[in-house]
Coordinates of C-alpha atoms in Angstrom, one line a residue:
X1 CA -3.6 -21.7 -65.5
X2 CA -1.5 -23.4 -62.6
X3 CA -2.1 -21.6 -59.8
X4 CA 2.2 -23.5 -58.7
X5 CA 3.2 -21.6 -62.0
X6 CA 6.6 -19.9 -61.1
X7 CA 8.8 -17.0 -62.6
X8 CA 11.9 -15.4 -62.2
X9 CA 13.6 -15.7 -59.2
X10 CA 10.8 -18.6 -57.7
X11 CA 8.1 -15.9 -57.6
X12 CA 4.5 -16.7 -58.0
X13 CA 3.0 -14.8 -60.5
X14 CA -0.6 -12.7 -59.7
X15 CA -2.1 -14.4 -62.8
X16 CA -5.8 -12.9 -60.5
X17 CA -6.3 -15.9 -58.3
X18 CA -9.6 -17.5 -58.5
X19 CA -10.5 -15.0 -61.6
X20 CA -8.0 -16.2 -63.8
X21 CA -10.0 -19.2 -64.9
X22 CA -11.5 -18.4 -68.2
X23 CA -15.2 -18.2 -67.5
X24 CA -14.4 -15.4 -64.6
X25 CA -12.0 -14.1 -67.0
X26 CA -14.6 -13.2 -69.8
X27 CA -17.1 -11.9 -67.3
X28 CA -15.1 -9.3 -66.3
X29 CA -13.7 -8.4 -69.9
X30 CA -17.1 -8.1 -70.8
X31 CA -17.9 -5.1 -68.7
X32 CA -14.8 -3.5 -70.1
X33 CA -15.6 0.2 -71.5
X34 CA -16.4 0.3 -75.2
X35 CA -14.7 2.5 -78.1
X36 CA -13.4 4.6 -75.7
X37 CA -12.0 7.2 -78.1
X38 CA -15.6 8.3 -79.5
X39 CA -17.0 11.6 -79.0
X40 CA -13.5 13.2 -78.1
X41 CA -12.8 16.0 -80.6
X42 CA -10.2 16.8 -83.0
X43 CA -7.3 18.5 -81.8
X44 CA -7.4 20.8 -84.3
X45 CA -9.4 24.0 -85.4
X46 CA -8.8 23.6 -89.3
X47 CA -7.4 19.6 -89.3
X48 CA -6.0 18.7 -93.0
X49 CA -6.2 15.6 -92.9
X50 CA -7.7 13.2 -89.6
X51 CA -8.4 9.4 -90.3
X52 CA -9.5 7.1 -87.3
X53 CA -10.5 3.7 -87.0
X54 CA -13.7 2.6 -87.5
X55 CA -15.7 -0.3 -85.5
X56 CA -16.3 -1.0 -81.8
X57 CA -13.4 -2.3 -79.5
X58 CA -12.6 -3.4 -75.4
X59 CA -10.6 -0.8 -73.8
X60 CA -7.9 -3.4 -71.9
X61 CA -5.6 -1.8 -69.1
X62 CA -3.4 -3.2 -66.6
X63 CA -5.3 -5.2 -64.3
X64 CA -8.6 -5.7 -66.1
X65 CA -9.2 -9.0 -65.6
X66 CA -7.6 -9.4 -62.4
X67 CA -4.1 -10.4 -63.4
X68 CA -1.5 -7.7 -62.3
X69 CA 0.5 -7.3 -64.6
X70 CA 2.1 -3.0 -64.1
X71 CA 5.4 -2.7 -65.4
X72 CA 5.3 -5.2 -68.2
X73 CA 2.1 -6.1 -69.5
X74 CA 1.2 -3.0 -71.5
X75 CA 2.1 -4.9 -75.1
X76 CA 0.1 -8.0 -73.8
X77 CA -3.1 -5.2 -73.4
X78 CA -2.6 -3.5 -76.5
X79 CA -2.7 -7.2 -78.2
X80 CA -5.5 -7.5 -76.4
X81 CA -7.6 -4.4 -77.2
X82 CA -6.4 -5.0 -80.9
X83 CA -7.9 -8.8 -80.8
X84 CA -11.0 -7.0 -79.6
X85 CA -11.6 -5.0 -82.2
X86 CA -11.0 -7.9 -84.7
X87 CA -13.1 -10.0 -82.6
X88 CA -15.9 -7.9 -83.4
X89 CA -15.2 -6.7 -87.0
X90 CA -14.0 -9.2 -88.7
X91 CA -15.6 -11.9 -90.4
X92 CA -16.0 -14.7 -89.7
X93 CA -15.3 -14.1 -86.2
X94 CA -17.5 -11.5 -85.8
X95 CA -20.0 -13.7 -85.3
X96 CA -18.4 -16.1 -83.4
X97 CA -18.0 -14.2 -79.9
X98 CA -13.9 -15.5 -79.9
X99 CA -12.8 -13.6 -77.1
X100 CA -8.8 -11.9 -76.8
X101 CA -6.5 -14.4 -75.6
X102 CA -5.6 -14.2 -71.7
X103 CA -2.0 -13.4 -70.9
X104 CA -1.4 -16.7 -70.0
X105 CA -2.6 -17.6 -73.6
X106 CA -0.7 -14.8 -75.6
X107 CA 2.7 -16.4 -74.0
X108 CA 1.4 -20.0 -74.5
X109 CA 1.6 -19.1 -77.9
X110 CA 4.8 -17.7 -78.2
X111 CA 6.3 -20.7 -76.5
X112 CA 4.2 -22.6 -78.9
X113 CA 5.0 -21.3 -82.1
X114 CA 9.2 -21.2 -81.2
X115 CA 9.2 -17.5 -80.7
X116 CA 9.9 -17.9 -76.7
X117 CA 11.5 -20.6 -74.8
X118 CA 9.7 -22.3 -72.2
X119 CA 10.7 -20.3 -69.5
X120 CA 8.6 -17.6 -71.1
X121 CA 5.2 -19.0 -69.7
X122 CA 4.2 -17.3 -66.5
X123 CA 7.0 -14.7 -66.6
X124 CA 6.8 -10.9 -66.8
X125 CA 8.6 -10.4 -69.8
X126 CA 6.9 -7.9 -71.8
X127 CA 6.4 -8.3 -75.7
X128 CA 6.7 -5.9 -78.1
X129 CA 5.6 -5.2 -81.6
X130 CA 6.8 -8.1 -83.5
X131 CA 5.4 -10.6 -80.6
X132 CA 2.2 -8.8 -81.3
X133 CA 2.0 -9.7 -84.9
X134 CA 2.5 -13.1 -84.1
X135 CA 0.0 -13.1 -81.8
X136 CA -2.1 -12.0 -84.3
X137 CA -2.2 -14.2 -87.0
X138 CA -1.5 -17.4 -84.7
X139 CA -4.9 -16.5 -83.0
X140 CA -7.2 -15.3 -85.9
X141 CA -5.2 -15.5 -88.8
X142 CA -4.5 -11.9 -89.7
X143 CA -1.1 -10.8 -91.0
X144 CA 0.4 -7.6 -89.8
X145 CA 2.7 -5.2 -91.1
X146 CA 5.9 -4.0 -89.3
X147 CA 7.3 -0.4 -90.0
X148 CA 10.4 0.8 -88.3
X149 CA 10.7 4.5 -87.9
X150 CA 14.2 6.0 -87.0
X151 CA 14.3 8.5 -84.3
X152 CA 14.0 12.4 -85.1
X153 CA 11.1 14.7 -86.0
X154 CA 11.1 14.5 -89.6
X155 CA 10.9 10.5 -89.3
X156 CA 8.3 10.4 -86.8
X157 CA 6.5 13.7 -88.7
X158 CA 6.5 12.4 -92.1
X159 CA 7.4 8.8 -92.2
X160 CA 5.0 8.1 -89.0
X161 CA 2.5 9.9 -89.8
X162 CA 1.9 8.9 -93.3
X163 CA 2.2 5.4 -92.9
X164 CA -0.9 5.7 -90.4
X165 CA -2.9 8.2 -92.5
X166 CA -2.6 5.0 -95.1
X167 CA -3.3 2.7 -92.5
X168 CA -6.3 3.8 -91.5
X169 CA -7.7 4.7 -95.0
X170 CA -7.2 1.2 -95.9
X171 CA -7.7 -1.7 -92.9
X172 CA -9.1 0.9 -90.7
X173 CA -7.8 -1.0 -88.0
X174 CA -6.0 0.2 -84.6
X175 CA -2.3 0.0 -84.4
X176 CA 0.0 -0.7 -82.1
X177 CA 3.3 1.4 -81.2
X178 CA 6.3 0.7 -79.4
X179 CA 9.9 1.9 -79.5
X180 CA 13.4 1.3 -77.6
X181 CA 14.0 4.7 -75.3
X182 CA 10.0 5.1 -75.3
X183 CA 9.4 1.2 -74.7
X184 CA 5.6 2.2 -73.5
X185 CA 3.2 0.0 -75.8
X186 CA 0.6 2.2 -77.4
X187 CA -2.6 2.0 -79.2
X188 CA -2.7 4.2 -82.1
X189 CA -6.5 4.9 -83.1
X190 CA -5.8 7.8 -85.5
X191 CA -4.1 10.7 -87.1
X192 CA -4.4 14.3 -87.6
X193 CA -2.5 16.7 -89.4
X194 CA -3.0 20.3 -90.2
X195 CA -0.7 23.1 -90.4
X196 CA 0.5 23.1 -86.6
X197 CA 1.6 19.4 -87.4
X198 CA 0.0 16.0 -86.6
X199 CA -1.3 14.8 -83.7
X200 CA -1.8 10.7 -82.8
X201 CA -4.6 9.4 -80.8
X202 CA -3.5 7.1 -78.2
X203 CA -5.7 4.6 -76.2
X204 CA -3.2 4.0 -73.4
X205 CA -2.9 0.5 -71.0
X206 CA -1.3 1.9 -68.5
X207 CA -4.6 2.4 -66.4
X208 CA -4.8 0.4 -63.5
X209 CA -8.1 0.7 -61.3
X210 CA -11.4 0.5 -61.3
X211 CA -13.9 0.3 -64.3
X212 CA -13.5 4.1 -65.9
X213 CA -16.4 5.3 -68.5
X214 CA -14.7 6.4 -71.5
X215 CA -15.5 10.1 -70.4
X216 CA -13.6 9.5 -67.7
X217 CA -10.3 8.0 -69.5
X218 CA -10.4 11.0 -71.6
X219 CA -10.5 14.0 -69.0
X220 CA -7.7 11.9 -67.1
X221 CA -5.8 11.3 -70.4
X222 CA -5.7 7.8 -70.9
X223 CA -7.8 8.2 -74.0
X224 CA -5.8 11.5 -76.2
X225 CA -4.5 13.5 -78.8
X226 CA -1.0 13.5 -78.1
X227 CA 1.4 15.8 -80.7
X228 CA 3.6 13.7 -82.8
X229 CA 6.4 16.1 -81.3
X230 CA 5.6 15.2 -77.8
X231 CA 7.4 11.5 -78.6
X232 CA 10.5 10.6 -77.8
X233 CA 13.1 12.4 -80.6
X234 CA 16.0 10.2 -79.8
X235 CA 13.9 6.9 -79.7
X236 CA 12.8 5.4 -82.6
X237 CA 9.7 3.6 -83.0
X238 CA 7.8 -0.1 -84.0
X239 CA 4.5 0.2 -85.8
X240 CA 2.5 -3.3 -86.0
X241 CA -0.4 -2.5 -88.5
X242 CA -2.8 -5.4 -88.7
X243 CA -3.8 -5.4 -92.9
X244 CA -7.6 -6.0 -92.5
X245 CA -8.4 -4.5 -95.5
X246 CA -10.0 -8.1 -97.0
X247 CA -11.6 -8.8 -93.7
X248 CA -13.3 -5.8 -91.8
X249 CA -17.0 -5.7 -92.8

């Protein structure tokens, strides 16, 4: 990446300096904490019903590999964590060590494939869950569904809910989640519902800081069961479910 490259208003971008060229790049991702969701319990006594992903996965955050990116890159890390886990259960990459695409990459992409105009290249416009789709199958090839889910409880409780429960059952693959009020980008990792309602289990890129052990992303709450009623009510809500089903070993 061009260290020159400019965005909005002739600002250089903080694509990490010297550690944005890919070698340095990997070698940091690679030290990124692994499955960072394990060993947390269910948030419920008596659960119903709880399905989770299965298969390891890079925990990517804001930061990570030395590209600053708070306030707009949290889709670009969810991508990323969600490219992870394909990297490593899916065949034939798998075995091929194909490591997520950088930030730069992601928008090259979208410029690429007509989605974004040029201008979109080293700019800090965020991407949501259609971009991340794209992203997707452009780099390895895997289609994703989109679901849209209105705002209110009952969407979000039954809709939501059991569009994941299927989700995970099938392509047991993690999800991504984005809405219009609640624009955060989300992992979703898995569902639980019982008789006190469902909970979702986020692996949130909004961490920025130093290398956490996953321990330490759950007790601060990056890594949680949040309660489907904690969302946003008025905001409704993007899932982008990568169909692995055919793919995951």
């Amino acid at each position: 990446m061009d260290k020159k490259c400019m965005g909005a208003e002739s600002e250089v971008i903080d694509w990490g300096e010297s550690g944005a060229e890919e070698g340095k790049i990997r070698k940091r991702t690679e030290s990124l904490s692994k499955s960072v969701h394990t060993g947390l319990p269910y948030p419920l006594k008596h659960p119903v019903k709880c399905s989770l992903i299965k298969g390891d996965y890079l925990y990517f955050h804001y930061g990570c590999d030395g590209q600053d990116d708070r306030g707009w890159g949290c889709g670009y890390r969810t991508v990323q964590t969600m490219a992870s886990w394909i990297c490593n259960n899916c065949v034939p990459l798998k075995d091929k060590h194909t490591p997520p695409p950088s930030l730069p990459d992601i928008q090259k992409a979208l410029v690429t494939m007509g989605d974004k105009p040029g201008s979109f290249s080293c700019s800090r416009e965020w991407i949501g869950t259609f971009e991340a789709s794209l992203v997707l199958d452009y780099f390895y090839d895997v289609p994703c569904k989109l679901v849209h889910v209105r705002g209110g409880g009952a969407e979000l409780e039954h809709v939501a809910v059991e569009e994941l429960h299927q989700h995970f059952e099938k392509h047991v693959s993690p999800v991504m989640m984005g809405g219009d009020r609640d624009t955060s980008s989300k992992g979703i990792f898995g569902v639980c519902t019982g008789g006190e309602g469902s909970y979702l289990l986020v692996v949130d890129p909004h961490y920025y800081g130093c290398q956490l052990k996953k321990m330490e992303l759950q007790r601060r709450g990056w890594v949680a069961w949040k309660r489907v009623s904690s969302l946003d009510q008025c905001s409704f809500y993007n899932l982008c479910m990568p169909q692995t089903a055919n793919r995951a070993t």
